[in-house]
Coordinates of C-alpha atoms in Angstrom, one line a residue:
X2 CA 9.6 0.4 19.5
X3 CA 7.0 1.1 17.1
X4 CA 7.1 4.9 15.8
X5 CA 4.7 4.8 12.9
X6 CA 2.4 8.0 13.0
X7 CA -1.4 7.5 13.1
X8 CA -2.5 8.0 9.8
X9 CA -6.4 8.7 8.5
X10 CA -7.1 5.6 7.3
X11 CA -5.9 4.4 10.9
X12 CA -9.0 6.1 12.5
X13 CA -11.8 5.1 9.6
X14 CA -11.1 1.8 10.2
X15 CA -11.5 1.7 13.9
X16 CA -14.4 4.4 13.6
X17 CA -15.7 1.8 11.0
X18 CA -16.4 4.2 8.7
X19 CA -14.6 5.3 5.5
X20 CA -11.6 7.7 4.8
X21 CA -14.3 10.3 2.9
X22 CA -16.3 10.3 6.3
X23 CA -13.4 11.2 8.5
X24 CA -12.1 13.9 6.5
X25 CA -15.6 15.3 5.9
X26 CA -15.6 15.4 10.0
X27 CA -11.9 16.6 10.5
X28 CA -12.6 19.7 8.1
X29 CA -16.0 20.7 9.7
X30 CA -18.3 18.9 6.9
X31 CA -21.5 17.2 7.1
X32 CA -22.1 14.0 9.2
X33 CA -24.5 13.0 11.7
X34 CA -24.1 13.7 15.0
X35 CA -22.9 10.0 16.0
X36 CA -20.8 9.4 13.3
X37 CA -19.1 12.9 14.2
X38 CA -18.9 12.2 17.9
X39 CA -17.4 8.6 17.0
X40 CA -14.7 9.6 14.5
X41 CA -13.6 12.3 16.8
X42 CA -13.4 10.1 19.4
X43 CA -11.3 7.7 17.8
X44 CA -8.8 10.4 16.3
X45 CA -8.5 11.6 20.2
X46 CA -7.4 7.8 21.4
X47 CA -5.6 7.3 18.9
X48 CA -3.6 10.5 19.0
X49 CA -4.1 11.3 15.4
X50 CA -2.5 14.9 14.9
X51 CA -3.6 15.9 11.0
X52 CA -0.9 18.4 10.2
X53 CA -2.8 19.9 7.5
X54 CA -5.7 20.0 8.9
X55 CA -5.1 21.3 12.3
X56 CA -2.3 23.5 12.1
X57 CA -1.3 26.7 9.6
X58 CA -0.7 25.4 6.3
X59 CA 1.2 28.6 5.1
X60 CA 4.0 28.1 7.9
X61 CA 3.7 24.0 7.6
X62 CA 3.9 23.3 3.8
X63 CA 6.9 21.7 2.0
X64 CA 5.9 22.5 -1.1
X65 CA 5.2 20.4 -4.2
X66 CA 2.2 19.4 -6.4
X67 CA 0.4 16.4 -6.1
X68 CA -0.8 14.9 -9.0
X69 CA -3.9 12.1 -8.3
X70 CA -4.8 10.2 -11.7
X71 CA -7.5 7.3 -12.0
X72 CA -5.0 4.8 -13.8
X73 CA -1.2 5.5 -14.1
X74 CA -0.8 2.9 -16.5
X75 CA -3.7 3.9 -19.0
X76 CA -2.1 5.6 -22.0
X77 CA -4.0 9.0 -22.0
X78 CA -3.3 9.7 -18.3
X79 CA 0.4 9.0 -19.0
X80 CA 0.4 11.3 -21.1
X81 CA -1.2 14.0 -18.9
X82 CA 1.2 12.8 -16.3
X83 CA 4.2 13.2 -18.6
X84 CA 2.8 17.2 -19.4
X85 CA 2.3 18.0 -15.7
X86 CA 6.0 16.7 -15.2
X87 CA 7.5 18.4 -18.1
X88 CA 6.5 22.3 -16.5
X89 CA 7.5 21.2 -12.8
X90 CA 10.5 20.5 -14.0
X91 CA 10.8 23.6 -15.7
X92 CA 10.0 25.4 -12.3
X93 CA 11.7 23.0 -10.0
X94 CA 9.2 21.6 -8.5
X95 CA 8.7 18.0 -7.5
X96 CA 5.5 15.9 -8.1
X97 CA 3.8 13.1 -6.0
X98 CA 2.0 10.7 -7.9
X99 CA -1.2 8.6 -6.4
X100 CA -3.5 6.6 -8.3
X101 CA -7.2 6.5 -7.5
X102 CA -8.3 3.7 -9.2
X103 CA -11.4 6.0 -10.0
X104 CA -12.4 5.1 -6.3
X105 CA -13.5 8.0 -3.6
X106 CA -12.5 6.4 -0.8
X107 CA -9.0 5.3 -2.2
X108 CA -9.0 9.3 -3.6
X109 CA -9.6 10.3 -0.1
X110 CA -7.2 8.6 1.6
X111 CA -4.7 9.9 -0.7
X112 CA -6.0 13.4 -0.5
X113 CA -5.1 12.7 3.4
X114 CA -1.4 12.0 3.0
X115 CA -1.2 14.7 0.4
X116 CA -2.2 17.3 2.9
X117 CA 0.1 15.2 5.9
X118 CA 3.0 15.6 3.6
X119 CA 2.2 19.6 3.5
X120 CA 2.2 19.6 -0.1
X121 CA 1.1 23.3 -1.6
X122 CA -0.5 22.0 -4.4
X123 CA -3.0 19.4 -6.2
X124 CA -3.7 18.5 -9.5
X125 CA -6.6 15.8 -9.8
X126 CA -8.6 14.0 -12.3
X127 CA -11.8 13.4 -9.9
X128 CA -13.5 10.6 -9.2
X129 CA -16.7 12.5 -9.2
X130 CA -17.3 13.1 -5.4
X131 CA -16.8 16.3 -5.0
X132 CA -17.7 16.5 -1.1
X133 CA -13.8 14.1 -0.9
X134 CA -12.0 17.6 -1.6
X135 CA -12.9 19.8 0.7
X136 CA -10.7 19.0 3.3
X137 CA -8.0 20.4 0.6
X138 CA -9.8 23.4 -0.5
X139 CA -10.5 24.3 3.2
X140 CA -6.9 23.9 4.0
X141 CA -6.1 26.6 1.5
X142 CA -4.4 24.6 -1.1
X143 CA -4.2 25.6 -4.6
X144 CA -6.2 22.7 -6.6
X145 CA -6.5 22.2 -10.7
X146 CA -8.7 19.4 -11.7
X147 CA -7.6 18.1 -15.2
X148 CA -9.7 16.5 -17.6
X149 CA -13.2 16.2 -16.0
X150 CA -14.4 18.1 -13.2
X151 CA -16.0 16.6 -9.7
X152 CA -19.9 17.0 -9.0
X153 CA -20.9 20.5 -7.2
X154 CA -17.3 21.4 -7.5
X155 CA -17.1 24.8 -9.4
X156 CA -15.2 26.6 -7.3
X157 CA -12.2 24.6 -8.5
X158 CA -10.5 25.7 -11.8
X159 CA -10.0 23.1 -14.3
X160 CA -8.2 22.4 -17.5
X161 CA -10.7 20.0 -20.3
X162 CA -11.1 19.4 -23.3
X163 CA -13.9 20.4 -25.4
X164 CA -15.9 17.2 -24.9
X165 CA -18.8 18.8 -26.0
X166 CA -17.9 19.7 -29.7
X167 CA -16.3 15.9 -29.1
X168 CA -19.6 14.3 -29.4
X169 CA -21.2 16.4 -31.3
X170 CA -19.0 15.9 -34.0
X171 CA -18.8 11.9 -33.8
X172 CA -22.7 11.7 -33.5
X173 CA -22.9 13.9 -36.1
X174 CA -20.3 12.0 -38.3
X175 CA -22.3 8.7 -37.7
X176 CA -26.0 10.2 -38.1
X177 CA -24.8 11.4 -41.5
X178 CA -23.0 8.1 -42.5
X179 CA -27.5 7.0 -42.2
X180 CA -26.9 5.4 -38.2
X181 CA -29.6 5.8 -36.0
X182 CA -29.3 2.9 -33.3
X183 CA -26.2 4.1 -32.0
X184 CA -24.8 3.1 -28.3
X185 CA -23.0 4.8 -25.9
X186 CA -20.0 3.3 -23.4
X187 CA -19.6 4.9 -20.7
X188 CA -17.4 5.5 -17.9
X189 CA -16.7 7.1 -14.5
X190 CA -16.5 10.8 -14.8
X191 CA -18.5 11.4 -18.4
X192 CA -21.8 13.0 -17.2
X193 CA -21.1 15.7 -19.5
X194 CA -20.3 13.4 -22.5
X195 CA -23.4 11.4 -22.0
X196 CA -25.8 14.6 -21.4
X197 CA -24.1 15.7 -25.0
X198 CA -24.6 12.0 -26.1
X199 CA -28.4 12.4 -25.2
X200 CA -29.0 15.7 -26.7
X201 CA -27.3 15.5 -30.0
X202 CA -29.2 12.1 -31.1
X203 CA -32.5 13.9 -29.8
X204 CA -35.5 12.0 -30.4
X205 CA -33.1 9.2 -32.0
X206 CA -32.0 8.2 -28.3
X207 CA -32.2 4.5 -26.8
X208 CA -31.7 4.8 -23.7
X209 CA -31.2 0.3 -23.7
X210 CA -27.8 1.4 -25.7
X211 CA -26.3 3.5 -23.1
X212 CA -24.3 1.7 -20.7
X213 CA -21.5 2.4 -18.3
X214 CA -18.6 0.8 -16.9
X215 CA -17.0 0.9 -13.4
X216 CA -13.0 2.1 -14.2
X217 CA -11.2 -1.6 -14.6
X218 CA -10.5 -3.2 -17.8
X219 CA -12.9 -6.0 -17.2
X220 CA -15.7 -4.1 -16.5
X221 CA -15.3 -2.1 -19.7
X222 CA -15.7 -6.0 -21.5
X223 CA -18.4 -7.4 -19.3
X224 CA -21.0 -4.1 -20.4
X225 CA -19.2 -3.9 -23.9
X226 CA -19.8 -7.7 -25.0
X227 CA -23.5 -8.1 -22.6
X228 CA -24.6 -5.0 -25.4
X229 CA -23.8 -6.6 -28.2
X230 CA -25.4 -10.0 -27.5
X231 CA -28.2 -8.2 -26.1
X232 CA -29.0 -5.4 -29.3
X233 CA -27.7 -7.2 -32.0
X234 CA -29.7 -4.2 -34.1
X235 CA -27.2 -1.2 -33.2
X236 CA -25.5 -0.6 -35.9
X237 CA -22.7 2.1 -34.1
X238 CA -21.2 2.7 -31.0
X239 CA -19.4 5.7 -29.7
X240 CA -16.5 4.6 -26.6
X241 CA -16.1 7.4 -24.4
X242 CA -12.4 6.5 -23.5
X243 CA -9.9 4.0 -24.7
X244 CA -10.4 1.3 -22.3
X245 CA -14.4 1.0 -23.4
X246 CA -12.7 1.6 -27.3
X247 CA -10.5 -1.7 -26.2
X248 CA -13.1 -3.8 -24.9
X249 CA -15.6 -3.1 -27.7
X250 CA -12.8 -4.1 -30.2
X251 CA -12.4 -7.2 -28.0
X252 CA -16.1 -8.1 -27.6
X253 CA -17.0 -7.2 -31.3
X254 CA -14.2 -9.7 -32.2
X255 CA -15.0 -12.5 -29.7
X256 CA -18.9 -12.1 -31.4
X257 CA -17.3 -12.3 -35.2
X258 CA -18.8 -8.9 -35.5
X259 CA -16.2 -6.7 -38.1
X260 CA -15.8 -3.5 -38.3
X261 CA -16.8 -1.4 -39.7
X262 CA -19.0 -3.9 -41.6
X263 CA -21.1 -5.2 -38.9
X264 CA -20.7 -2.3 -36.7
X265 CA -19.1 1.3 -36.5
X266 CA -17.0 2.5 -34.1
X267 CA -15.0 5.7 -32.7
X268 CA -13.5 6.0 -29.5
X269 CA -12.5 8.9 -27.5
X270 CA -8.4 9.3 -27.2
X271 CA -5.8 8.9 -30.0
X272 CA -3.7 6.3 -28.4
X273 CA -1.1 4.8 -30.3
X274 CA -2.5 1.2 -30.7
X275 CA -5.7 2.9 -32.0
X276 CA -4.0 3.2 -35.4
X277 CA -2.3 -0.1 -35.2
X278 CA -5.8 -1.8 -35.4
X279 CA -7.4 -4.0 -38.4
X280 CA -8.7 -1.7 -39.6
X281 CA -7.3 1.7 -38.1
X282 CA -9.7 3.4 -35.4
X283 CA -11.9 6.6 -35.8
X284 CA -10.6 8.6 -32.7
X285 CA -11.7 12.0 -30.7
X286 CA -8.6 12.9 -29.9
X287 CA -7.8 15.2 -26.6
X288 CA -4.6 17.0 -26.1
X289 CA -3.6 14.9 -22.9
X290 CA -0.1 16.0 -22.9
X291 CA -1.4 19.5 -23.0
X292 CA -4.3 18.9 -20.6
X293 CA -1.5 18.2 -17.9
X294 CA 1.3 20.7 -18.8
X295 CA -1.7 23.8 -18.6
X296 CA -3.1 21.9 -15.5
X297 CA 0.6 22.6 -14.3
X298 CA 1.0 25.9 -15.4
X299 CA -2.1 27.1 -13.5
X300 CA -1.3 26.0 -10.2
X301 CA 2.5 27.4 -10.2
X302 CA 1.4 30.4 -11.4
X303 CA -2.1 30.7 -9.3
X304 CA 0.0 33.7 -6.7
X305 CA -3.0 33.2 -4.3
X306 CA -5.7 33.9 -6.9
X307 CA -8.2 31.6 -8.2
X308 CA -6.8 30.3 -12.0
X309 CA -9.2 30.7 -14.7
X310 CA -10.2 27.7 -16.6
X311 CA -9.2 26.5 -19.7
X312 CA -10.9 24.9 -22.3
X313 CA -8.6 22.9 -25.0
X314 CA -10.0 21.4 -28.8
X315 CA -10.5 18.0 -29.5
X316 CA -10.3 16.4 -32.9
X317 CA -12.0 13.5 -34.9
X318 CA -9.6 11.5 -36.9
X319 CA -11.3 9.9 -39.3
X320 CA -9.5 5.9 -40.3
X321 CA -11.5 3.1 -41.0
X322 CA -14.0 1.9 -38.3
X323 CA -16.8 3.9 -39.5
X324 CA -18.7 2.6 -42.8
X325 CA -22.2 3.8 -44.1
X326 CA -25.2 2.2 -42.7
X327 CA -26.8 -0.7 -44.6
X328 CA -25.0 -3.8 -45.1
X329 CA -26.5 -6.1 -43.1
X330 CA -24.8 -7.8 -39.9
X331 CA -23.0 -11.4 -41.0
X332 CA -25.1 -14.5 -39.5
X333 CA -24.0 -15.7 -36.5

């Protein structure tokens, strides 16, 4: 006989909507007045019982923190994985791991079984919705977001780090190496980096050299090599993560464009393979592993208050992908 527990992806799927819209509905949030009446419906035929949602969390919980990360086998969020499990450990407390894939459904459905599973706490790098969490907040768990925040969400503490002074400093480094056609690639979750972006090159701004990339490794080629083939005249790019810093190594090397001859190039995050590289990259770098142990430390120790947020340096590394402007790109 078949025992297997409804579950919330259960009822979007016959409701034929998506998990996002069912926990909006199941935690009192905005739909229309159909798709409420339908989802409800379907959660009462198929007997779906949402412990966490229906019930008192304080008597229900089993404790824990649950830790949601775009990418689990990205470098930087390992890191920021392996800092949030370092001070669990410390206090004894276990850690459930989901990855997001930087998608709000897929978050949502995992923010479901996270509050099924009674867990007392979350730790999430967002995938920007912020209308996906508050099923948790309303169920009175204690949430950290770690390294970028979700939109309209400030009522939940974070830990970042200083993207801000980030940018500045790298546009500031590559305006005064004489660069003025400078691009940005982007990625889910850097709204703030690109406003920054936007504001520190000024009047100096194309918007035709800012681009983004959905989170996957081969999205972060297609928009890196379709810029360079389509401005040939940039003359620097800034990568807001180290996937983008991959792909615009791999594009710039599939178009026999060198760096930093042809074209500058920093990246955000100090990965290890970032100084393995012909020639050695010019990095942001962000305290990862500290981003993830603070993240830690705040919810453990939140005793029912809200955390304050914390705000943690970055650091440009200058190596060798960054050369003064005017030596003119190689024929192609």
């Amino acid at each position: 006989m078949n025992m297997r527990r409804t579950t919330i992806k259960d009822v979007a799927e016959v409701a034929g909507v998506g998990v996002a819209t069912v926990s909006r509905v199941l935690s009192g949030g905005s739909a229309s007045p159909e798709t409420r009446e339908r989802v409800l419906t379907v959660a009462a035929q198929l007997d779906y019982r949402p412990s966490a949602l229906g019930r008192n969390l304080r008597q229900q919980r089993s404790g824990g923190i649950g830790l949601l990360l775009p990418d689990i086998t990205d470098t930087f969020y390992g890191r920021l994985a392996d800092g949030v499990l370092a001070c669990a450990r410390s206090a004894g407390e276990p850690v459930i791991l989901g990855a997001t894939g930087d998608d709000a459904e897929r978050e949502a459905e995992l923010i479901g079984i996270l509050l099924e599973q009674g867990v007392d706490r979350v730790i999430a790098v967002p995938s920007g919705d912020g209308e996906t969490w508050t099923p948790t907040l309303r169920a009175g768990l204690t949430m950290v977001f770690a390294h970028r925040l979700a939109a309209g969400r400030d009522d939940v503490p974070s830990v970042l780090a200083d993207d801000r002074a980030g940018v500045r400093t790298a546009v500031d480094y590559l305006t005064g190496l004489g660069h003025r056609r400078i691009a940005y690639l982007g990625g889910p979750g850097q709204e703030q980096r690109l406003a920054v972006f936007r504001q520190a090159l000024g009047e100096l701004v194309d918007e035709e050299l800012i681009v983004s990339a959905r989170g996957s490794r081969d999205s972060a080629y297609a928009i890196a090599a379709g810029l360079l083939q389509r401005r040939p005249d940039l003359t620097a790019v800034l990568a807001g993560g180290n996937l983008l810093g991959e792909a615009a190594v791999l594009a710039a090397r599939e178009l026999d464009l060198r760096v930093p001859r042809d074209m500058s190039l920093i990246m955000f995050d100090d990965v290890p393979w970032a100084e393995l590289c012909s020639p050695p990259l010019t990095v942001i770098a962000q305290p990862a592993q500290d981003i993830g142990y603070r993240a830690a430390e705040l919810v453990l120790r939140a005793g029912g208050r809200r955390p304050r947020s914390v705000l943690l340096p970055t650091e440009l590394i200058v190596r060798g992908s960054c050369a003064p402007k005017g030596i003119s790109r190689s024929p192609r």
